[in-house]
XYZ file of C-alpha atoms in Angstrom:
329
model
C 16.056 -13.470 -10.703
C 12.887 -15.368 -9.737
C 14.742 -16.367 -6.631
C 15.028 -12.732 -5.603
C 11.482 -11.911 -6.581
C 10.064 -14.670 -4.630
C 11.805 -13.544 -1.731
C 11.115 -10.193 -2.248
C 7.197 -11.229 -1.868
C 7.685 -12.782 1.232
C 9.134 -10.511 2.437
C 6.846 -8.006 1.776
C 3.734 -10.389 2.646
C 3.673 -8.645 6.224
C 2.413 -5.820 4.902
C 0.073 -7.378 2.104
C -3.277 -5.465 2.685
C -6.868 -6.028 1.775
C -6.229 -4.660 -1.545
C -3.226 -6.011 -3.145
C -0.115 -5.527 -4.044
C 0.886 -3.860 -6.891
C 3.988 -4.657 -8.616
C 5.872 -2.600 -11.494
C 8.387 -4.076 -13.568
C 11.207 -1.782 -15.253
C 14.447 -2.970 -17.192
C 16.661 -0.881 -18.510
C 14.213 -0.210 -21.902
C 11.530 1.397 -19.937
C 13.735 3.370 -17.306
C 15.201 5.194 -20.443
C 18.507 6.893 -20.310
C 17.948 8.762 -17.001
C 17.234 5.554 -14.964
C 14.321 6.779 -13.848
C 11.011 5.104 -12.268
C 8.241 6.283 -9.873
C 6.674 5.471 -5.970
C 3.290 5.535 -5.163
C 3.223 8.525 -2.575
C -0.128 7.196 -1.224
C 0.616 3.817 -0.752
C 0.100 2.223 2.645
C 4.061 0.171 2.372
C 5.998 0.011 -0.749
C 9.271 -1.646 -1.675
C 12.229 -1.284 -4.453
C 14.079 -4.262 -5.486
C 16.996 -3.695 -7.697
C 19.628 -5.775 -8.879
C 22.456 -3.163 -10.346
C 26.574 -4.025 -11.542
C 28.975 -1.542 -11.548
C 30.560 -1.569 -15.318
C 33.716 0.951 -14.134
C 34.181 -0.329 -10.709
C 37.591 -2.133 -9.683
C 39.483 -3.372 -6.696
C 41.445 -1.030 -4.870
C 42.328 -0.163 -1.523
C 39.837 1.974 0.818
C 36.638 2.916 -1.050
C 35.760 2.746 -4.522
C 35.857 5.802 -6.746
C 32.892 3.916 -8.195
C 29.577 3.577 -6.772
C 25.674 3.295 -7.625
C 22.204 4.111 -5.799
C 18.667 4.635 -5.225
C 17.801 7.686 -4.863
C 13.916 8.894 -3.701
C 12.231 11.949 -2.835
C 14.252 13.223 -6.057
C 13.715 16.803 -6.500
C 16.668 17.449 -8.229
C 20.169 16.878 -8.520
C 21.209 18.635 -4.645
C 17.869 17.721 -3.371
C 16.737 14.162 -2.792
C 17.038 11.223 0.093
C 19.497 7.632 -0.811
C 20.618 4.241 -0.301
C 24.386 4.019 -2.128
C 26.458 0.543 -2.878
C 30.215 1.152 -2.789
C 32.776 -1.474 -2.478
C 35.946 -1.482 -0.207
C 38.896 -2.863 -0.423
C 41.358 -3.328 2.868
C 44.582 -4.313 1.326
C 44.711 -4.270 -2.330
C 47.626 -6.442 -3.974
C 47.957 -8.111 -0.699
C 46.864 -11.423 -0.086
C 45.014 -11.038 2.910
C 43.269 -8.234 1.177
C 39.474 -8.495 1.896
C 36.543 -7.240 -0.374
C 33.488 -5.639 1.497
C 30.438 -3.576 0.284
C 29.155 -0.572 2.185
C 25.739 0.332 1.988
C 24.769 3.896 3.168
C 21.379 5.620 3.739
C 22.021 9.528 3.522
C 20.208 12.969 2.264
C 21.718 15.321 0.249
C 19.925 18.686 0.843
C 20.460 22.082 -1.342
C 23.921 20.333 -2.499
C 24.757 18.593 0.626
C 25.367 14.698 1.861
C 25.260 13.972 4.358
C 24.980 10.200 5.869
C 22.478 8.631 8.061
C 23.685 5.250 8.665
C 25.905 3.016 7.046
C 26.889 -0.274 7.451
C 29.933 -2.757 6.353
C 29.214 -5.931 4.543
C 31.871 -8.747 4.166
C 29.304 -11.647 3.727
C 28.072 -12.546 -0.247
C 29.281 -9.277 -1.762
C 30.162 -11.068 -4.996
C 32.844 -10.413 -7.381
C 33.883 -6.907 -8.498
C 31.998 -5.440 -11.147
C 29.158 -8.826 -10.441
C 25.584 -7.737 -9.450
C 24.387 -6.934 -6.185
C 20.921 -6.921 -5.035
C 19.157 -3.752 -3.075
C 15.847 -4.159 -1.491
C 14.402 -1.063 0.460
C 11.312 -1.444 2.639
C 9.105 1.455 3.649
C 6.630 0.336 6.599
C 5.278 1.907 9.618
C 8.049 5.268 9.249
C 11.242 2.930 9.316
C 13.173 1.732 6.133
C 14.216 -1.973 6.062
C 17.692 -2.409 4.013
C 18.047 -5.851 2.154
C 21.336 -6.474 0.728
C 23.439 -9.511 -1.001
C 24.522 -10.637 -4.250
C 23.165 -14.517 -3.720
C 20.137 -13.531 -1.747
C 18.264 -10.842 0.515
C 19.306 -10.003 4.646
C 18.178 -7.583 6.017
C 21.311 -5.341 7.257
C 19.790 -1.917 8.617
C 16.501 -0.762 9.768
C 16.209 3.291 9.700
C 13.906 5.841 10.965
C 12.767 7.218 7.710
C 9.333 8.223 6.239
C 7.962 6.926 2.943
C 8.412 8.967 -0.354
C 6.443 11.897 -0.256
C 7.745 12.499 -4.006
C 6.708 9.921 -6.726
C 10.187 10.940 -8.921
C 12.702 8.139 -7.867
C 15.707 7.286 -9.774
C 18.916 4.898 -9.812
C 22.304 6.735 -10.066
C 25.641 6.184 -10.250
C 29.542 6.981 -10.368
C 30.786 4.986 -13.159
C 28.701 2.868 -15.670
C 25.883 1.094 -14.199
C 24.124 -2.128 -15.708
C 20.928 -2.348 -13.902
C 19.351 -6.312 -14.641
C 16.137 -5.402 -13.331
C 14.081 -2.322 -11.169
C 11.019 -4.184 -9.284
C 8.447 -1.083 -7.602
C 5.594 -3.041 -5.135
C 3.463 -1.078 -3.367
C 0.270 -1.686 -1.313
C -2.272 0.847 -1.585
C -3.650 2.349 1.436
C -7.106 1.536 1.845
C -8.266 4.512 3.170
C -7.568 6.553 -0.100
C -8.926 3.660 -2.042
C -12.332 4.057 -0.138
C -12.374 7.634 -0.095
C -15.714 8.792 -1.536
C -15.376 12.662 -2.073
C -18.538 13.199 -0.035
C -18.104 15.901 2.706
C -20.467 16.307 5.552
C -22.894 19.317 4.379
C -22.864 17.961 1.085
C -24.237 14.674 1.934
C -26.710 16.291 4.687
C -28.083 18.822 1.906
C -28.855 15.540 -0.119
C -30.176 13.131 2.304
C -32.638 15.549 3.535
C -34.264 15.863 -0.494
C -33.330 12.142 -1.123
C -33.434 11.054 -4.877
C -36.017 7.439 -3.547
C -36.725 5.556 -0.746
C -33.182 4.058 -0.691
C -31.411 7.565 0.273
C -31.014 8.310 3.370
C -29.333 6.919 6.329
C -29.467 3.280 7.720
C -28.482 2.137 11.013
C -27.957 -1.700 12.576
C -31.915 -3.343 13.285
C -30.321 -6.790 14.004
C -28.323 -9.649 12.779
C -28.448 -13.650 11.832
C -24.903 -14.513 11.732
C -22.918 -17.888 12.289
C -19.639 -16.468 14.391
C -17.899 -19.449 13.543
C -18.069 -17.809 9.940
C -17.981 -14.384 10.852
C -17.350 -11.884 13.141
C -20.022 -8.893 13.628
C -17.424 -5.663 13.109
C -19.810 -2.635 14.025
C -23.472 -1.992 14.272
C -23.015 0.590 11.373
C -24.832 3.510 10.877
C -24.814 4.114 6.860
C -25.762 6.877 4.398
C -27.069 5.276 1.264
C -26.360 7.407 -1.878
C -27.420 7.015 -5.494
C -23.921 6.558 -7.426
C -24.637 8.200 -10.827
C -25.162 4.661 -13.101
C -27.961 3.041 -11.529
C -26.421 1.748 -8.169
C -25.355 3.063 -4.461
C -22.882 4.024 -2.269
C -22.544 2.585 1.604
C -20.832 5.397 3.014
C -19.568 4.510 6.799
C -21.301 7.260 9.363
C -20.086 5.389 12.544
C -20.544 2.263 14.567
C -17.325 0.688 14.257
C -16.142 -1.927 16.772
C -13.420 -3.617 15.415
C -10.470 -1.567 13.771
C -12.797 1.576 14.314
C -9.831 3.772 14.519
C -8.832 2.737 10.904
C -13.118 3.858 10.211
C -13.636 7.440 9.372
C -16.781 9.159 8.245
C -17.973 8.867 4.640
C -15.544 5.829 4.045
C -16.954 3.937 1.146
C -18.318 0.668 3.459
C -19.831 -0.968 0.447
C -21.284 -0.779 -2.999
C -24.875 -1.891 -4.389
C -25.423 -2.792 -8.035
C -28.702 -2.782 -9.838
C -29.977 -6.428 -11.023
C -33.186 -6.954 -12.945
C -34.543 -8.153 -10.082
C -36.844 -5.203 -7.939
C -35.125 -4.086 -4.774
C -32.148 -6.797 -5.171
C -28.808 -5.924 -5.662
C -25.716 -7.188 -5.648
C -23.615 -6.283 -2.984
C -19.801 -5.603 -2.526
C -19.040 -5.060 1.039
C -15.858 -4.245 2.946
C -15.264 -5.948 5.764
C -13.466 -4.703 9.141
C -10.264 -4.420 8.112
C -11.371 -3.068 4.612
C -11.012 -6.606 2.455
C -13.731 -6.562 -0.319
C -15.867 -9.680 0.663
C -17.707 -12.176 -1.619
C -18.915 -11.972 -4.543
C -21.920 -13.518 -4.235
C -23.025 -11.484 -1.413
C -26.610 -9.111 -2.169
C -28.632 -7.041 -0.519
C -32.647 -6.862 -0.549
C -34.948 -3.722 0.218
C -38.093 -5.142 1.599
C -41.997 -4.009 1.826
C -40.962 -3.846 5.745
C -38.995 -0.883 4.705
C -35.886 -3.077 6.046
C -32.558 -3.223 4.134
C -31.090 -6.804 3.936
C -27.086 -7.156 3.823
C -26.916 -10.700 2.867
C -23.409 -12.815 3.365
C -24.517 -16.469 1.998
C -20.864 -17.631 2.041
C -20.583 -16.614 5.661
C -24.001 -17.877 6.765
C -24.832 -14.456 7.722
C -27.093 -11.543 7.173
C -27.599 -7.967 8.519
C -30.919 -6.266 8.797
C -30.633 -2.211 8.277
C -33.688 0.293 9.382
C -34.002 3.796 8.358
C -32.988 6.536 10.420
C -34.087 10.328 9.919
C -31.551 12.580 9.142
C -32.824 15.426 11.000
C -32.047 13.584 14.346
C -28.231 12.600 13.730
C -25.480 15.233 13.776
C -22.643 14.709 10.897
């Protein structure tokens, strides 16, 4: 099992973002009798690893009367999208008889099934009723099939979208013994930065701010060390109290690099009260929306400048204040 998990993570390290995988573990205690588990519908990627035997199945000639799945999108019982393991034999009680594995990708829609693709594996299909493994790989609108009993190939790649339901679920014809149900998603980081903040809202507030610190800042200049790091916008910034003591950097505009990823009242970075006067401790996100250092801060001065200070990086940008009444949301 640790094999399969390892390569499960590298595969699925080409779509690690800034944020993290997250990884759910479920054996067959916590799926509970209806085999049951769930799919983040707002991740950015996600992928289900299962490794599944069938208890019922046996060799036979042509396709097993036996077969299990993963089935997503699950509405109900007619309604929901799959990826189904059934085994085929070519000859059974001859000895050139041949044991394969097809793996299918099909909906079944208001009763319906009806397949997508399927494909016909002869390679490390195991013994009959031994475990296979499934790995399914939503990324950029296309589903990446994994299959084997010994390890993970890839053997299809389909046009399909990522779950739009969370309610996924393994079924089956015959008993199924499922060893393990892995769920790894990467949350997209534009939903993790949202900040709730529309445009009149935060117009109506930065025009009666709270304190000096309200209102919106835009790029002065820069010290930076580009062998360290790399300058990704001169941002324009509205700075809003938080509720506990702190602020919000919400992204206005200014974006150079990934801009298209940037869109208005993004949470660009986070400032944290210390018992120091005008210093506070900073947590920005970078260009590609990575949290940065820890030990980064930022300093209001008696200039009226804001300070966004990178020590790690060698780097520091220098914010001025920009009226509101002069920039259109």
């Amino acid at each position: 099992m640790k094999t399969l998990l390892s390569l499960l993570s590298l595969l699925f390290a080409v779509t690690m973002s800034c944020f993290g995988q997250i990884r759910e573990y479920y054996d067959s205690s916590r799926l509970g009798a209806d085999l049951s588990l769930s799919v983040d519908t707002l991740a950015l990627s996600s992928v289900v690893d299962l490794r599944c035997a069938l208890v019922d199945d046996k060799a036979v000639r042509g396709d097993s009367p036996c077969w299990w799945s993963f089935a997503w999108n699950y509405a109900d019982g007619r309604n929901y999208e799959y990826v189904r393991v059934r085994s085929r034999g070519s000859d059974f009680g001859d000895l050139l008889d041949r044991r394969a594995v097809v793996v299918s990708v099909g909906v079944v829609a208001g009763g319906l099934d009806s397949i997508v693709e399927s494909v016909e594996v002869r390679k490390d299909v195991g013994a009959v009723r031994g475990y296979l493994s499934l790995a399914l790989e939503w990324r950029d609108s296309m589903l990446n099939v994994y299959f084997g009993s010994k390890s993970l190939n890839r053997i299809m790649a389909v046009d399909r979208r990522h779950p739009v339901l969370s309610d996924a679920r393994i079924m089956s014809e015959g008993r199924v013994d499922v060893e393990y149900a892995v769920v790894e998603t990467v949350p997209d980081p534009a939903v993790e930065l949202a900040s709730g903040w529309d445009a009149e809202r935060l117009r109506m507030r930065l025009e009666r701010p709270l304190d000096d610190m309200e209102g919106l800042w835009t790029f002065f200049d820069r010290e930076t060390d580009d062998y360290r790091a790399r300058l990704g916008g001169r941002y324009t910034l509205a700075c809003v109290a938080d509720g506990s003591g702190g602020y919000l950097l919400l992204y206005v505009d200014g974006a150079e690099v990934n801009a298209s990823a940037w869109r208005p009242l993004m949470i660009k970075g986070r400032l944290a009260t210390t018992q120091y006067e005008n210093n506070y401790d900073l947590k920005w996100y970078d260009s590609v929306m990575s949290p940065m250092s820890s030990e980064d801060f930022a300093v209001y001065d008696e200039e009226g400048l804001l300070t966004l200070n990178f020590p790690i990086h060698r780097s520091k940008i220098r914010m001025s204040k920009r009226p509101v009444s002069r920039y259109r949301f």
